[in-house]
Amino acid sequence: MHIQTLFVVLPMTLIMAFVSVARNHGFDVGWGSKLLHSWTAMAPVAYVTAFFIIPFAKKMADRVASRF
């Protein structure tokens, strides 16, 4: 489960960092550096947070699925 979560979190945070840098800074000189800096800050936070959110999301999904 840890590796699966990592494979979801890494591309998701990369896309989010890309959108954030493009929106806030554009594609000026150094945008790649800003992207990597943003991504390295986002990925660990999202990875750890995912382990707190996944159990609650599973419970909610099970509740919704049981109604149908």
Short mmCIF file of N, CA and C in Angstrom, two decimals:
data_model
loop_
_atom_site.label_atom_id
_atom_site.label_comp_id
_atom_site.label_asym_id
_atom_site.label_seq_id
_atom_site.Cartn_x
_atom_site.Cartn_y
_atom_site.Cartn_z
N MET A 1 0.82 -1.20 0.00
CA MET A 1 0.00 0.00 0.00
C MET A 1 0.86 1.26 0.00
N HIS A 2 2.01 1.22 0.63
CA HIS A 2 2.87 2.41 0.70
C HIS A 2 3.41 2.79 -0.68
N ILE A 3 3.79 1.79 -1.46
CA ILE A 3 4.31 2.06 -2.80
C ILE A 3 3.19 2.55 -3.71
N GLN A 4 2.02 1.96 -3.60
CA GLN A 4 0.88 2.38 -4.41
C GLN A 4 0.55 3.85 -4.11
N THR A 5 0.55 4.20 -2.86
CA THR A 5 0.29 5.59 -2.47
C THR A 5 1.34 6.52 -3.04
N LEU A 6 2.60 6.10 -3.00
CA LEU A 6 3.68 6.91 -3.56
C LEU A 6 3.48 7.14 -5.05
N PHE A 7 3.05 6.09 -5.78
CA PHE A 7 2.84 6.22 -7.22
C PHE A 7 1.63 7.10 -7.56
N VAL A 8 0.76 7.31 -6.63
CA VAL A 8 -0.36 8.24 -6.84
C VAL A 8 0.07 9.65 -6.45
N VAL A 9 0.75 9.77 -5.33
CA VAL A 9 1.11 11.09 -4.80
C VAL A 9 2.14 11.81 -5.67
N LEU A 10 3.16 11.12 -6.14
CA LEU A 10 4.22 11.80 -6.89
C LEU A 10 3.72 12.49 -8.17
N PRO A 11 3.01 11.79 -9.06
CA PRO A 11 2.54 12.51 -10.25
C PRO A 11 1.47 13.55 -9.93
N MET A 12 0.64 13.26 -8.94
CA MET A 12 -0.40 14.23 -8.58
C MET A 12 0.22 15.53 -8.08
N THR A 13 1.21 15.43 -7.21
CA THR A 13 1.83 16.64 -6.68
C THR A 13 2.67 17.34 -7.74
N LEU A 14 3.24 16.58 -8.68
CA LEU A 14 3.99 17.21 -9.76
C LEU A 14 3.05 18.05 -10.63
N ILE A 15 1.88 17.52 -10.94
CA ILE A 15 0.90 18.27 -11.73
C ILE A 15 0.45 19.51 -10.96
N MET A 16 0.18 19.35 -9.67
CA MET A 16 -0.25 20.49 -8.86
C MET A 16 0.83 21.55 -8.78
N ALA A 17 2.08 21.14 -8.60
CA ALA A 17 3.18 22.10 -8.54
C ALA A 17 3.35 22.81 -9.87
N PHE A 18 3.21 22.07 -10.97
CA PHE A 18 3.31 22.68 -12.30
C PHE A 18 2.26 23.75 -12.50
N VAL A 19 1.02 23.43 -12.17
CA VAL A 19 -0.07 24.39 -12.32
C VAL A 19 0.17 25.61 -11.43
N SER A 20 0.60 25.38 -10.23
CA SER A 20 0.85 26.48 -9.29
C SER A 20 1.96 27.40 -9.79
N VAL A 21 3.06 26.82 -10.22
CA VAL A 21 4.18 27.64 -10.71
C VAL A 21 3.78 28.37 -11.99
N ALA A 22 3.11 27.69 -12.90
CA ALA A 22 2.70 28.32 -14.16
C ALA A 22 1.73 29.47 -13.89
N ARG A 23 0.83 29.27 -12.96
CA ARG A 23 -0.17 30.29 -12.67
C ARG A 23 0.42 31.49 -11.93
N ASN A 24 1.28 31.22 -10.98
CA ASN A 24 1.80 32.30 -10.14
C ASN A 24 3.05 32.98 -10.69
N HIS A 25 3.84 32.26 -11.47
CA HIS A 25 5.11 32.81 -11.92
C HIS A 25 5.27 32.81 -13.44
N GLY A 26 4.46 32.05 -14.13
CA GLY A 26 4.61 31.93 -15.57
C GLY A 26 5.83 31.09 -15.92
N PHE A 27 6.27 31.20 -17.15
CA PHE A 27 7.41 30.42 -17.61
C PHE A 27 8.63 31.31 -17.81
N ASP A 28 8.89 32.13 -16.82
CA ASP A 28 10.08 32.99 -16.84
C ASP A 28 11.32 32.13 -16.63
N VAL A 29 12.45 32.77 -16.70
CA VAL A 29 13.72 32.09 -16.43
C VAL A 29 13.68 31.51 -15.02
N GLY A 30 14.06 30.26 -14.89
CA GLY A 30 14.10 29.62 -13.58
C GLY A 30 12.81 28.94 -13.18
N TRP A 31 11.86 28.80 -14.09
CA TRP A 31 10.59 28.18 -13.70
C TRP A 31 10.77 26.70 -13.35
N GLY A 32 11.71 26.04 -14.00
CA GLY A 32 11.97 24.64 -13.69
C GLY A 32 12.48 24.45 -12.28
N SER A 33 13.34 25.36 -11.84
CA SER A 33 13.85 25.32 -10.48
C SER A 33 12.73 25.56 -9.47
N LYS A 34 11.87 26.50 -9.78
CA LYS A 34 10.73 26.77 -8.91
C LYS A 34 9.80 25.56 -8.84
N LEU A 35 9.62 24.89 -9.98
CA LEU A 35 8.78 23.70 -10.04
C LEU A 35 9.34 22.60 -9.13
N LEU A 36 10.62 22.32 -9.25
CA LEU A 36 11.23 21.28 -8.43
C LEU A 36 11.23 21.64 -6.95
N HIS A 37 11.45 22.89 -6.65
CA HIS A 37 11.43 23.35 -5.26
C HIS A 37 10.03 23.18 -4.67
N SER A 38 9.03 23.57 -5.43
CA SER A 38 7.65 23.43 -4.98
C SER A 38 7.27 21.97 -4.82
N TRP A 39 7.66 21.16 -5.79
CA TRP A 39 7.31 19.73 -5.77
C TRP A 39 7.95 19.01 -4.59
N THR A 40 9.22 19.32 -4.30
CA THR A 40 9.89 18.65 -3.19
C THR A 40 9.30 19.05 -1.84
N ALA A 41 8.64 20.19 -1.79
CA ALA A 41 7.95 20.57 -0.56
C ALA A 41 6.57 19.92 -0.47
N MET A 42 5.90 19.77 -1.60
CA MET A 42 4.53 19.23 -1.62
C MET A 42 4.47 17.72 -1.46
N ALA A 43 5.35 17.01 -2.12
CA ALA A 43 5.27 15.55 -2.16
C ALA A 43 5.32 14.89 -0.79
N PRO A 44 6.27 15.23 0.08
CA PRO A 44 6.27 14.56 1.40
C PRO A 44 5.04 14.89 2.23
N VAL A 45 4.58 16.11 2.15
CA VAL A 45 3.38 16.49 2.91
C VAL A 45 2.17 15.71 2.41
N ALA A 46 2.01 15.61 1.10
CA ALA A 46 0.88 14.88 0.53
C ALA A 46 0.99 13.39 0.84
N TYR A 47 2.20 12.85 0.82
CA TYR A 47 2.39 11.42 1.08
C TYR A 47 1.98 11.07 2.50
N VAL A 48 2.43 11.85 3.46
CA VAL A 48 2.08 11.60 4.86
C VAL A 48 0.59 11.83 5.09
N THR A 49 0.06 12.90 4.53
CA THR A 49 -1.35 13.23 4.70
C THR A 49 -2.24 12.15 4.11
N ALA A 50 -1.82 11.53 3.03
CA ALA A 50 -2.62 10.49 2.38
C ALA A 50 -2.92 9.34 3.34
N PHE A 51 -1.98 9.01 4.21
CA PHE A 51 -2.20 7.90 5.13
C PHE A 51 -3.22 8.22 6.21
N PHE A 52 -3.47 9.49 6.45
CA PHE A 52 -4.53 9.88 7.38
C PHE A 52 -5.87 9.96 6.67
N ILE A 53 -5.86 10.35 5.41
CA ILE A 53 -7.10 10.55 4.67
C ILE A 53 -7.66 9.25 4.11
N ILE A 54 -6.81 8.34 3.68
CA ILE A 54 -7.26 7.10 3.03
C ILE A 54 -8.24 6.30 3.88
N PRO A 55 -7.99 6.09 5.19
CA PRO A 55 -8.97 5.31 5.98
C PRO A 55 -10.34 5.98 6.06
N PHE A 56 -10.36 7.31 6.19
CA PHE A 56 -11.64 8.02 6.24
C PHE A 56 -12.34 7.96 4.88
N ALA A 57 -11.60 8.09 3.81
CA ALA A 57 -12.18 8.01 2.48
C ALA A 57 -12.76 6.62 2.23
N LYS A 58 -12.07 5.60 2.69
CA LYS A 58 -12.58 4.24 2.53
C LYS A 58 -13.88 4.04 3.28
N LYS A 59 -13.95 4.56 4.52
CA LYS A 59 -15.19 4.44 5.30
C LYS A 59 -16.35 5.16 4.61
N MET A 60 -16.07 6.36 4.11
CA MET A 60 -17.12 7.11 3.43
C MET A 60 -17.57 6.40 2.16
N ALA A 61 -16.62 5.85 1.41
CA ALA A 61 -16.97 5.13 0.18
C ALA A 61 -17.78 3.89 0.49
N ASP A 62 -17.43 3.20 1.56
CA ASP A 62 -18.19 2.02 1.96
C ASP A 62 -19.63 2.39 2.36
N ARG A 63 -19.78 3.52 3.03
CA ARG A 63 -21.13 3.97 3.41
C ARG A 63 -21.96 4.30 2.19
N VAL A 64 -21.36 4.99 1.24
CA VAL A 64 -22.08 5.34 0.02
C VAL A 64 -22.43 4.09 -0.77
N ALA A 65 -21.48 3.17 -0.87
CA ALA A 65 -21.71 1.95 -1.63
C ALA A 65 -22.78 1.08 -0.98
N SER A 66 -22.88 1.10 0.33
CA SER A 66 -23.87 0.26 1.01
C SER A 66 -25.29 0.76 0.82
N ARG A 67 -25.44 2.01 0.42
CA ARG A 67 -26.78 2.56 0.18
C ARG A 67 -27.35 2.13 -1.16
N PHE A 68 -26.52 1.63 -2.03
CA PHE A 68 -27.00 1.26 -3.37
C PHE A 68 -27.09 -0.20 -3.51
#
